Amino acid sequence: MKQFQSSRRSFLALAAVTPFAVMATSACGTSGPGSASGGGASMWFLTGEPNQTTMQKAVDAFGSANPDNKIAVTYFQNDAYKTKIKTAIGAGQAPTIIYGWGGGGLKTYADAGQVEDLTSWFDSNPDLKNKFFPSSFGAATVDGKIYALPNQYVAPIVLFYNKDLFDKAGVQPPKTWEDLMSLVKTFNDMGVAPLSLGGQSRWTSMMWLEYLLDRIGGPEVFQAIFDGKPNAWMDPAVIETGTKIQELVSADGFIKGFSSITADSKADQALLFTGKAAMMLHGSWTYGAMKKDGQNFVQNGKLGFVNFPTIAGGKGDPKNGVGNPAQYMSISAKATDKEKESAKKFFKDGIMTDTVVDAYINSGSVPIVKGIEAKLDSSPDKDFLNFVYALGKDAPNFQQSWDQALSPTAAEALLNNIDQLFLKSITPQQFAENMNATLGK
Amino acid sequence: MSSATSHRAVPAPQKIRESVKQKSALPWLTLPALFFFVVFAVVPLVGVLALSFANWDGIGAIGVAGMENWTSVLSDPELYNSLGLTFMIMIVSWLVQTPISLLLGVFTAGTQRYRAALAVLYFLPLLLSSAAVAIAYKALLDPNFGLAMGLGLPFLAQDWLGVPQLALGLIIFVIAWQFVPFHTLIYQGGVRQIPKSLYEAAQIDGAGTIKQFFHITLPQLKYTIITSSTLMVVGSLTYFDLIFVLTGGGPGNSTRILALDMYLRGFRANLMGPASVIAVILVVVGLALALFLQRLGGKDQQGSQLEGM
């Protein structure tokens, strides 16, 4: 009798515990490959509107059209995601679809054999390949092989300005570096900060260097750095770029306290639309955010935008752009064949549908899809969209953001040294030397 | 054995067996703790030590690096900057936090109701997560949109987090704001352990409040001070979240403490080898400090504090 009781008790305990154990194992599984419901693929994407909703709608639409290939998405914050995805790939727990920015990060994955080579798949799907801007494939390519699908939108860096403040000062947006330096004086005399900058984020300061180096030395200088040529960072154009930056800092070009402002908080954008700062060099993606947060600043036509100024004697074409040519999605090499098939199907039929393209245009972005001129023209934001489209399409050279183009090791050293360059705690010469030591790392 | 003892031993074998059983069971009781210690402390420690001699980007294959990571990290001026900053924050935090929490602890040890109410108020900062504290301070201190501009006090609108010295000072302040409540609690407990009779005797002898504090409270709190200091000093090696959110190590490298340096090298720059070297240095420094503080207490720490009263 006793025996029976105790065995019944343990049986009951077992019965009570089993569902939890099953739940726990299946819950663990969703973060790894091979466990998305319906045998489909898993994907990690970024939080933040409007893109999160756009992506969720695309995934839902694809899932209802392809019940056997549903995509399970998990959302992460941008900075947290960058660390998480690296750790997950290193631990063999990557999702089927790896979202990223191409360039140096993608090269790390490709070199470690963690992402699928999509070259032959693109060759057998020429319609898909021809759908996108050719320039968007550069950062998806490592050693001549395509490892990622370009998607979403082109995001060049643009010089934004506050039209109200320019009217009040009776000045025109800068065409040359001299114009910019004299505007710095004009606005400082008016008691307005000439340039907004979220310097604590560091990649925000980097955007100034990218354009300056391109205008001064042409795209060849960074190409040599990218290729890891010996002493590529010691080019005189790099040192002149650093000198110009420090001149701008010394002339109080950037708002007081710029090194404690972060881009995540969007305080830098707020400085521009509240009239505390006259100009801001920032990614085109801030247009949509300012439209949403700026209390009709954008809608009333107060936001101006121009190309980065030219520099006397500079070698670079003033039409050159820098920024993000697109965003990228790769397929984990560790995923099962079934998951890979689901992911490829999603790449082909689900990710850049007409609905998604319209959603991006509505949020003030230019999708990387060809033949959208008519759609852009009918948008209320057509001035800005056409400006960005032309910049992306007509640029003789479109340089990918340095922190994405370089290897993670070199990128972290770069951001650290840029921070010190802006604080004037190192000289332009030291900046070049420090960076030169990272070549090939 | 005499018959007398055997008489008395009738109920005894049971007891003896029980006590033997208990003694032999004691080592087994440590097994769960030992298991967790090995799995969560020893194994990772050995792993980190091994990684510090390896070449790894966190994603690809792991290669052997030999002494390369150690020589490159030990010859890197950034390490000494981080190490210096870590000790600076540690020492200044101790100097700021110890007197404040000691005095607050003594004050809140009283039994009046208003003191209990104040103690609850003082304790609130500890209930907030470091990340939340950092985000709140960051928003309040923003020179353009922060508290100073909101209240119309432009002289307070300094570039608090953008000037190296100010940023470091501010971090020490926020750390103190967050952790003083915890140490206050420890001191409050310590003070309440001091026997009332000591104070009564002192009062009869005519000692005032200040004399009582320096001659009874402070000496009686010796071991509480050492405990609190150990937690403060070793804990300061792990200040990470607060600084990561507040300044990210900037401006420049002015607040890049050792733990943050380790994270940035490992997870931002994909240099797991050098990051492991720093992790090993952190462990060594932490152990050395803890041992040093234990020594300060002396051997008699094991004995009762109430001896000789």
PDB file of N, CA, C and O in Angstrom, chain B residues 212-270:
ATOM      1  N   GLN B 212      30.779  59.549  22.817  1.00  0.00           N
ATOM      2  CA  GLN B 212      30.218  58.197  22.705  1.00  0.00           C
ATOM      3  C   GLN B 212      30.431  57.647  21.303  1.00  0.00           C
ATOM      4  O   GLN B 212      30.783  56.489  21.110  1.00  0.00           O
ATOM      5  N   PHE B 213      30.236  58.526  20.286  1.00  0.00           N
ATOM      6  CA  PHE B 213      30.394  58.088  18.903  1.00  0.00           C
ATOM      7  C   PHE B 213      31.826  57.629  18.647  1.00  0.00           C
ATOM      8  O   PHE B 213      32.047  56.550  18.087  1.00  0.00           O
ATOM      9  N   PHE B 214      32.806  58.452  19.079  1.00  0.00           N
ATOM     10  CA  PHE B 214      34.194  58.106  18.748  1.00  0.00           C
ATOM     11  C   PHE B 214      34.761  57.009  19.630  1.00  0.00           C
ATOM     12  O   PHE B 214      35.650  56.290  19.216  1.00  0.00           O
ATOM     13  N   HIS B 215      34.243  56.887  20.843  1.00  0.00           N
ATOM     14  CA  HIS B 215      34.834  55.899  21.742  1.00  0.00           C
ATOM     15  C   HIS B 215      34.052  54.598  21.852  1.00  0.00           C
ATOM     16  O   HIS B 215      34.595  53.607  22.294  1.00  0.00           O
ATOM     17  N   ILE B 216      32.798  54.607  21.468  1.00  0.00           N
ATOM     18  CA  ILE B 216      32.028  53.353  21.516  1.00  0.00           C
ATOM     19  C   ILE B 216      31.590  52.930  20.113  1.00  0.00           C
ATOM     20  O   ILE B 216      31.972  51.875  19.617  1.00  0.00           O
ATOM     21  N   THR B 217      30.812  53.781  19.453  1.00  0.00           N
ATOM     22  CA  THR B 217      30.207  53.384  18.181  1.00  0.00           C
ATOM     23  C   THR B 217      31.272  53.000  17.161  1.00  0.00           C
ATOM     24  O   THR B 217      31.243  51.901  16.598  1.00  0.00           O
ATOM     25  N   LEU B 218      32.220  53.919  16.926  1.00  0.00           N
ATOM     26  CA  LEU B 218      33.203  53.689  15.865  1.00  0.00           C
ATOM     27  C   LEU B 218      34.043  52.433  16.120  1.00  0.00           C
ATOM     28  O   LEU B 218      34.159  51.577  15.240  1.00  0.00           O
ATOM     29  N   PRO B 219      34.642  52.270  17.321  1.00  0.00           N
ATOM     30  CA  PRO B 219      35.421  51.030  17.542  1.00  0.00           C
ATOM     31  C   PRO B 219      34.557  49.774  17.431  1.00  0.00           C
ATOM     32  O   PRO B 219      35.012  48.762  16.908  1.00  0.00           O
ATOM     33  N   GLN B 220      33.322  49.844  17.907  1.00  0.00           N
ATOM     34  CA  GLN B 220      32.462  48.672  17.843  1.00  0.00           C
ATOM     35  C   GLN B 220      32.086  48.323  16.406  1.00  0.00           C
ATOM     36  O   GLN B 220      31.719  47.199  16.108  1.00  0.00           O
ATOM     37  N   LEU B 221      32.168  49.339  15.515  1.00  0.00           N
ATOM     38  CA  LEU B 221      31.765  49.101  14.126  1.00  0.00           C
ATOM     39  C   LEU B 221      32.934  48.645  13.256  1.00  0.00           C
ATOM     40  O   LEU B 221      32.792  48.539  12.042  1.00  0.00           O
ATOM     41  N   LYS B 222      34.085  48.378  13.880  1.00  0.00           N
ATOM     42  CA  LYS B 222      35.293  48.067  13.094  1.00  0.00           C
ATOM     43  C   LYS B 222      35.018  47.010  12.016  1.00  0.00           C
ATOM     44  O   LYS B 222      35.349  47.189  10.853  1.00  0.00           O
ATOM     45  N   TYR B 223      34.387  45.917  12.427  1.00  0.00           N
ATOM     46  CA  TYR B 223      34.212  44.820  11.469  1.00  0.00           C
ATOM     47  C   TYR B 223      33.105  45.123  10.458  1.00  0.00           C
ATOM     48  O   TYR B 223      33.147  44.665   9.324  1.00  0.00           O
ATOM     49  N   THR B 224      32.153  45.951  10.888  1.00  0.00           N
ATOM     50  CA  THR B 224      31.136  46.392   9.937  1.00  0.00           C
ATOM     51  C   THR B 224      31.786  47.259   8.859  1.00  0.00           C
ATOM     52  O   THR B 224      31.477  47.144   7.678  1.00  0.00           O
ATOM     53  N   ILE B 225      32.706  48.117   9.282  1.00  0.00           N
ATOM     54  CA  ILE B 225      33.396  48.980   8.320  1.00  0.00           C
ATOM     55  C   ILE B 225      34.175  48.126   7.330  1.00  0.00           C
ATOM     56  O   ILE B 225      34.160  48.384   6.122  1.00  0.00           O
ATOM     57  N   ILE B 226      34.839  47.082   7.877  1.00  0.00           N
ATOM     58  CA  ILE B 226      35.628  46.235   6.968  1.00  0.00           C
ATOM     59  C   ILE B 226      34.708  45.491   5.995  1.00  0.00           C
ATOM     60  O   ILE B 226      34.985  45.421   4.793  1.00  0.00           O
ATOM     61  N   THR B 227      33.596  44.985   6.490  1.00  0.00           N
ATOM     62  CA  THR B 227      32.658  44.288   5.605  1.00  0.00           C
ATOM     63  C   THR B 227      32.140  45.229   4.518  1.00  0.00           C
ATOM     64  O   THR B 227      32.182  44.930   3.324  1.00  0.00           O
ATOM     65  N   SER B 228      31.678  46.391   4.953  1.00  0.00           N
ATOM     66  CA  SER B 228      31.126  47.351   4.005  1.00  0.00           C
ATOM     67  C   SER B 228      32.191  47.791   2.999  1.00  0.00           C
ATOM     68  O   SER B 228      31.922  47.896   1.803  1.00  0.00           O
ATOM     69  N   SER B 229      33.427  48.011   3.489  1.00  0.00           N
ATOM     70  CA  SER B 229      34.493  48.456   2.584  1.00  0.00           C
ATOM     71  C   SER B 229      34.842  47.376   1.575  1.00  0.00           C
ATOM     72  O   SER B 229      35.109  47.667   0.417  1.00  0.00           O
ATOM     73  N   THR B 230      34.858  46.121   2.035  1.00  0.00           N
ATOM     74  CA  THR B 230      35.166  45.031   1.109  1.00  0.00           C
ATOM     75  C   THR B 230      34.136  45.010  -0.010  1.00  0.00           C
ATOM     76  O   THR B 230      34.483  44.940  -1.195  1.00  0.00           O
ATOM     77  N   LEU B 231      32.868  45.112   0.363  1.00  0.00           N
ATOM     78  CA  LEU B 231      31.813  45.106  -0.651  1.00  0.00           C
ATOM     79  C   LEU B 231      31.960  46.295  -1.592  1.00  0.00           C
ATOM     80  O   LEU B 231      31.800  46.185  -2.806  1.00  0.00           O
ATOM     81  N   MET B 232      32.297  47.455  -1.016  1.00  0.00           N
ATOM     82  CA  MET B 232      32.440  48.674  -1.813  1.00  0.00           C
ATOM     83  C   MET B 232      33.593  48.562  -2.797  1.00  0.00           C
ATOM     84  O   MET B 232      33.469  48.862  -3.970  1.00  0.00           O
ATOM     85  N   VAL B 233      34.737  48.110  -2.273  1.00  0.00           N
ATOM     86  CA  VAL B 233      35.967  48.094  -3.070  1.00  0.00           C
ATOM     87  C   VAL B 233      35.886  47.018  -4.157  1.00  0.00           C
ATOM     88  O   VAL B 233      36.149  47.280  -5.329  1.00  0.00           O
ATOM     89  N   VAL B 234      35.489  45.811  -3.750  1.00  0.00           N
ATOM     90  CA  VAL B 234      35.423  44.746  -4.751  1.00  0.00           C
ATOM     91  C   VAL B 234      34.272  45.018  -5.711  1.00  0.00           C
ATOM     92  O   VAL B 234      34.387  44.804  -6.919  1.00  0.00           O
ATOM     93  N   GLY B 235      33.172  45.572  -5.182  1.00  0.00           N
ATOM     94  CA  GLY B 235      32.041  45.911  -6.046  1.00  0.00           C
ATOM     95  C   GLY B 235      32.402  46.966  -7.075  1.00  0.00           C
ATOM     96  O   GLY B 235      31.903  46.944  -8.195  1.00  0.00           O
ATOM     97  N   SER B 236      33.297  47.884  -6.704  1.00  0.00           N
ATOM     98  CA  SER B 236      33.628  48.964  -7.637  1.00  0.00           C
ATOM     99  C   SER B 236      34.371  48.443  -8.855  1.00  0.00           C
ATOM    100  O   SER B 236      34.449  49.115  -9.874  1.00  0.00           O
ATOM    101  N   LEU B 237      34.923  47.227  -8.754  1.00  0.00           N
ATOM    102  CA  LEU B 237      35.560  46.636  -9.935  1.00  0.00           C
ATOM    103  C   LEU B 237      34.512  46.271 -10.983  1.00  0.00           C
ATOM    104  O   LEU B 237      34.825  46.099 -12.151  1.00  0.00           O
ATOM    105  N   THR B 238      33.280  46.100 -10.540  1.00  0.00           N
ATOM    106  CA  THR B 238      32.259  45.615 -11.476  1.00  0.00           C
ATOM    107  C   THR B 238      31.270  46.706 -11.880  1.00  0.00           C
ATOM    108  O   THR B 238      30.289  46.407 -12.547  1.00  0.00           O
ATOM    109  N   TYR B 239      31.493  47.965 -11.479  1.00  0.00           N
ATOM    110  CA  TYR B 239      30.620  49.033 -11.979  1.00  0.00           C
ATOM    111  C   TYR B 239      30.691  48.996 -13.485  1.00  0.00           C
ATOM    112  O   TYR B 239      31.732  49.260 -14.058  1.00  0.00           O
ATOM    113  N   PHE B 240      29.620  48.665 -14.110  1.00  0.00           N
ATOM    114  CA  PHE B 240      29.671  48.585 -15.573  1.00  0.00           C
ATOM    115  C   PHE B 240      28.436  49.223 -16.181  1.00  0.00           C
ATOM    116  O   PHE B 240      28.522  50.187 -16.933  1.00  0.00           O
ATOM    117  N   ASP B 241      27.261  48.684 -15.789  1.00  0.00           N
ATOM    118  CA  ASP B 241      26.012  49.112 -16.420  1.00  0.00           C
ATOM    119  C   ASP B 241      25.800  50.616 -16.343  1.00  0.00           C
ATOM    120  O   ASP B 241      25.473  51.264 -17.329  1.00  0.00           O
ATOM    121  N   LEU B 242      26.045  51.154 -15.128  1.00  0.00           N
ATOM    122  CA  LEU B 242      25.825  52.580 -14.906  1.00  0.00           C
ATOM    123  C   LEU B 242      26.679  53.424 -15.857  1.00  0.00           C
ATOM    124  O   LEU B 242      26.194  54.335 -16.525  1.00  0.00           O
ATOM    125  N   ILE B 243      27.979  53.087 -15.926  1.00  0.00           N
ATOM    126  CA  ILE B 243      28.899  53.863 -16.741  1.00  0.00           C
ATOM    127  C   ILE B 243      28.642  53.615 -18.221  1.00  0.00           C
ATOM    128  O   ILE B 243      28.698  54.529 -19.046  1.00  0.00           O
ATOM    129  N   PHE B 244      28.312  52.380 -18.535  1.00  0.00           N
ATOM    130  CA  PHE B 244      28.041  52.034 -19.938  1.00  0.00           C
ATOM    131  C   PHE B 244      26.895  52.880 -20.486  1.00  0.00           C
ATOM    132  O   PHE B 244      26.974  53.416 -21.583  1.00  0.00           O
ATOM    133  N   VAL B 245      25.834  53.022 -19.696  1.00  0.00           N
ATOM    134  CA  VAL B 245      24.683  53.786 -20.169  1.00  0.00           C
ATOM    135  C   VAL B 245      24.942  55.284 -20.076  1.00  0.00           C
ATOM    136  O   VAL B 245      24.586  56.044 -20.971  1.00  0.00           O
ATOM    137  N   LEU B 246      25.595  55.703 -19.008  1.00  0.00           N
ATOM    138  CA  LEU B 246      25.773  57.133 -18.757  1.00  0.00           C
ATOM    139  C   LEU B 246      26.749  57.772 -19.750  1.00  0.00           C
ATOM    140  O   LEU B 246      26.445  58.809 -20.339  1.00  0.00           O
ATOM    141  N   THR B 247      27.916  57.193 -19.946  1.00  0.00           N
ATOM    142  CA  THR B 247      28.927  57.837 -20.790  1.00  0.00           C
ATOM    143  C   THR B 247      29.476  56.912 -21.868  1.00  0.00           C
ATOM    144  O   THR B 247      30.137  57.385 -22.786  1.00  0.00           O
ATOM    145  N   GLY B 248      29.254  55.617 -21.756  1.00  0.00           N
ATOM    146  CA  GLY B 248      29.834  54.680 -22.715  1.00  0.00           C
ATOM    147  C   GLY B 248      31.358  54.683 -22.682  1.00  0.00           C
ATOM    148  O   GLY B 248      32.003  54.288 -23.640  1.00  0.00           O
ATOM    149  N   GLY B 249      31.946  55.172 -21.590  1.00  0.00           N
ATOM    150  CA  GLY B 249      33.404  55.210 -21.480  1.00  0.00           C
ATOM    151  C   GLY B 249      33.989  56.553 -21.865  1.00  0.00           C
ATOM    152  O   GLY B 249      35.152  56.833 -21.640  1.00  0.00           O
ATOM    153  N   GLY B 250      33.163  57.407 -22.453  1.00  0.00           N
ATOM    154  CA  GLY B 250      33.638  58.696 -22.950  1.00  0.00           C
ATOM    155  C   GLY B 250      33.479  59.785 -21.921  1.00  0.00           C
ATOM    156  O   GLY B 250      33.093  59.507 -20.796  1.00  0.00           O
ATOM    157  N   PRO B 251      33.743  61.029 -22.251  1.00  0.00           N
ATOM    158  CA  PRO B 251      34.314  61.475 -23.521  1.00  0.00           C
ATOM    159  C   PRO B 251      35.781  61.058 -23.666  1.00  0.00           C
ATOM    160  O   PRO B 251      36.490  61.065 -22.673  1.00  0.00           O
ATOM    161  N   GLY B 252      36.157  60.723 -24.853  1.00  0.00           N
ATOM    162  CA  GLY B 252      37.486  60.147 -25.076  1.00  0.00           C
ATOM    163  C   GLY B 252      37.514  58.811 -24.357  1.00  0.00           C
ATOM    164  O   GLY B 252      36.617  57.999 -24.529  1.00  0.00           O
ATOM    165  N   ASN B 253      38.537  58.614 -23.513  1.00  0.00           N
ATOM    166  CA  ASN B 253      38.590  57.389 -22.720  1.00  0.00           C
ATOM    167  C   ASN B 253      38.491  57.711 -21.246  1.00  0.00           C
ATOM    168  O   ASN B 253      38.929  56.944 -20.408  1.00  0.00           O
ATOM    169  N   SER B 254      37.878  58.869 -20.931  1.00  0.00           N
ATOM    170  CA  SER B 254      38.019  59.397 -19.576  1.00  0.00           C
ATOM    171  C   SER B 254      37.207  58.632 -18.534  1.00  0.00           C
ATOM    172  O   SER B 254      37.417  58.831 -17.346  1.00  0.00           O
ATOM    173  N   THR B 255      36.271  57.786 -18.932  1.00  0.00           N
ATOM    174  CA  THR B 255      35.555  56.989 -17.930  1.00  0.00           C
ATOM    175  C   THR B 255      35.545  55.514 -18.322  1.00  0.00           C
ATOM    176  O   THR B 255      34.679  54.763 -17.908  1.00  0.00           O
ATOM    177  N   ARG B 256      36.536  55.129 -19.124  1.00  0.00           N
ATOM    178  CA  ARG B 256      36.586  53.748 -19.601  1.00  0.00           C
ATOM    179  C   ARG B 256      37.265  52.875 -18.558  1.00  0.00           C
ATOM    180  O   ARG B 256      38.459  52.576 -18.622  1.00  0.00           O
ATOM    181  N   ILE B 257      36.507  52.407 -17.569  1.00  0.00           N
ATOM    182  CA  ILE B 257      37.079  51.590 -16.504  1.00  0.00           C
ATOM    183  C   ILE B 257      37.336  50.176 -17.020  1.00  0.00           C
ATOM    184  O   ILE B 257      36.901  49.814 -18.114  1.00  0.00           O
ATOM    185  N   LEU B 258      38.017  49.393 -16.196  1.00  0.00           N
ATOM    186  CA  LEU B 258      38.503  48.080 -16.628  1.00  0.00           C
ATOM    187  C   LEU B 258      37.377  47.168 -17.148  1.00  0.00           C
ATOM    188  O   LEU B 258      37.506  46.540 -18.195  1.00  0.00           O
ATOM    189  N   ALA B 259      36.263  47.101 -16.413  1.00  0.00           N
ATOM    190  CA  ALA B 259      35.177  46.198 -16.816  1.00  0.00           C
ATOM    191  C   ALA B 259      34.597  46.626 -18.164  1.00  0.00           C
ATOM    192  O   ALA B 259      34.262  45.792 -19.004  1.00  0.00           O
ATOM    193  N   LEU B 260      34.500  47.932 -18.364  1.00  0.00           N
ATOM    194  CA  LEU B 260      33.970  48.451 -19.619  1.00  0.00           C
ATOM    195  C   LEU B 260      34.961  48.189 -20.758  1.00  0.00           C
ATOM    196  O   LEU B 260      34.584  47.808 -21.865  1.00  0.00           O
ATOM    197  N   ASP B 261      36.248  48.384 -20.454  1.00  0.00           N
ATOM    198  CA  ASP B 261      37.306  48.135 -21.426  1.00  0.00           C
ATOM    199  C   ASP B 261      37.236  46.684 -21.899  1.00  0.00           C
ATOM    200  O   ASP B 261      37.328  46.399 -23.097  1.00  0.00           O
ATOM    201  N   MET B 262      37.011  45.783 -20.953  1.00  0.00           N
ATOM    202  CA  MET B 262      36.905  44.363 -21.285  1.00  0.00           C
ATOM    203  C   MET B 262      35.731  44.118 -22.243  1.00  0.00           C
ATOM    204  O   MET B 262      35.882  43.453 -23.263  1.00  0.00           O
ATOM    205  N   TYR B 263      34.591  44.712 -21.904  1.00  0.00           N
ATOM    206  CA  TYR B 263      33.411  44.525 -22.749  1.00  0.00           C
ATOM    207  C   TYR B 263      33.640  45.083 -24.154  1.00  0.00           C
ATOM    208  O   TYR B 263      33.344  44.423 -25.153  1.00  0.00           O
ATOM    209  N   LEU B 264      34.184  46.300 -24.227  1.00  0.00           N
ATOM    210  CA  LEU B 264      34.352  46.942 -25.536  1.00  0.00           C
ATOM    211  C   LEU B 264      35.336  46.165 -26.408  1.00  0.00           C
ATOM    212  O   LEU B 264      35.129  46.013 -27.603  1.00  0.00           O
ATOM    213  N   ARG B 265      36.413  45.686 -25.779  1.00  0.00           N
ATOM    214  CA  ARG B 265      37.373  44.901 -26.555  1.00  0.00           C
ATOM    215  C   ARG B 265      36.753  43.590 -27.034  1.00  0.00           C
ATOM    216  O   ARG B 265      36.914  43.190 -28.178  1.00  0.00           O
ATOM    217  N   GLY B 266      36.060  42.925 -26.135  1.00  0.00           N
ATOM    218  CA  GLY B 266      35.538  41.601 -26.464  1.00  0.00           C
ATOM    219  C   GLY B 266      34.372  41.646 -27.426  1.00  0.00           C
ATOM    220  O   GLY B 266      34.388  40.989 -28.468  1.00  0.00           O
ATOM    221  N   PHE B 267      33.357  42.449 -27.081  1.00  0.00           N
ATOM    222  CA  PHE B 267      32.111  42.342 -27.832  1.00  0.00           C
ATOM    223  C   PHE B 267      31.943  43.415 -28.893  1.00  0.00           C
ATOM    224  O   PHE B 267      31.122  43.273 -29.781  1.00  0.00           O
ATOM    225  N   ARG B 268      32.688  44.514 -28.813  1.00  0.00           N
ATOM    226  CA  ARG B 268      32.590  45.508 -29.864  1.00  0.00           C
ATOM    227  C   ARG B 268      33.693  45.301 -30.893  1.00  0.00           C
ATOM    228  O   ARG B 268      33.465  45.363 -32.077  1.00  0.00           O
ATOM    229  N   ALA B 269      34.922  45.063 -30.395  1.00  0.00           N
ATOM    230  CA  ALA B 269      36.054  44.952 -31.313  1.00  0.00           C
ATOM    231  C   ALA B 269      36.352  43.497 -31.678  1.00  0.00           C
ATOM    232  O   ALA B 269      37.307  43.240 -32.405  1.00  0.00           O
ATOM    233  N   ASN B 270      35.547  42.565 -31.198  1.00  0.00           N
ATOM    234  CA  ASN B 270      35.743  41.141 -31.512  1.00  0.00           C
ATOM    235  C   ASN B 270      37.119  40.619 -31.113  1.00  0.00           C
ATOM    236  O   ASN B 270      37.666  39.746 -31.776  1.00  0.00           O
TER     237      ASN B 270
END
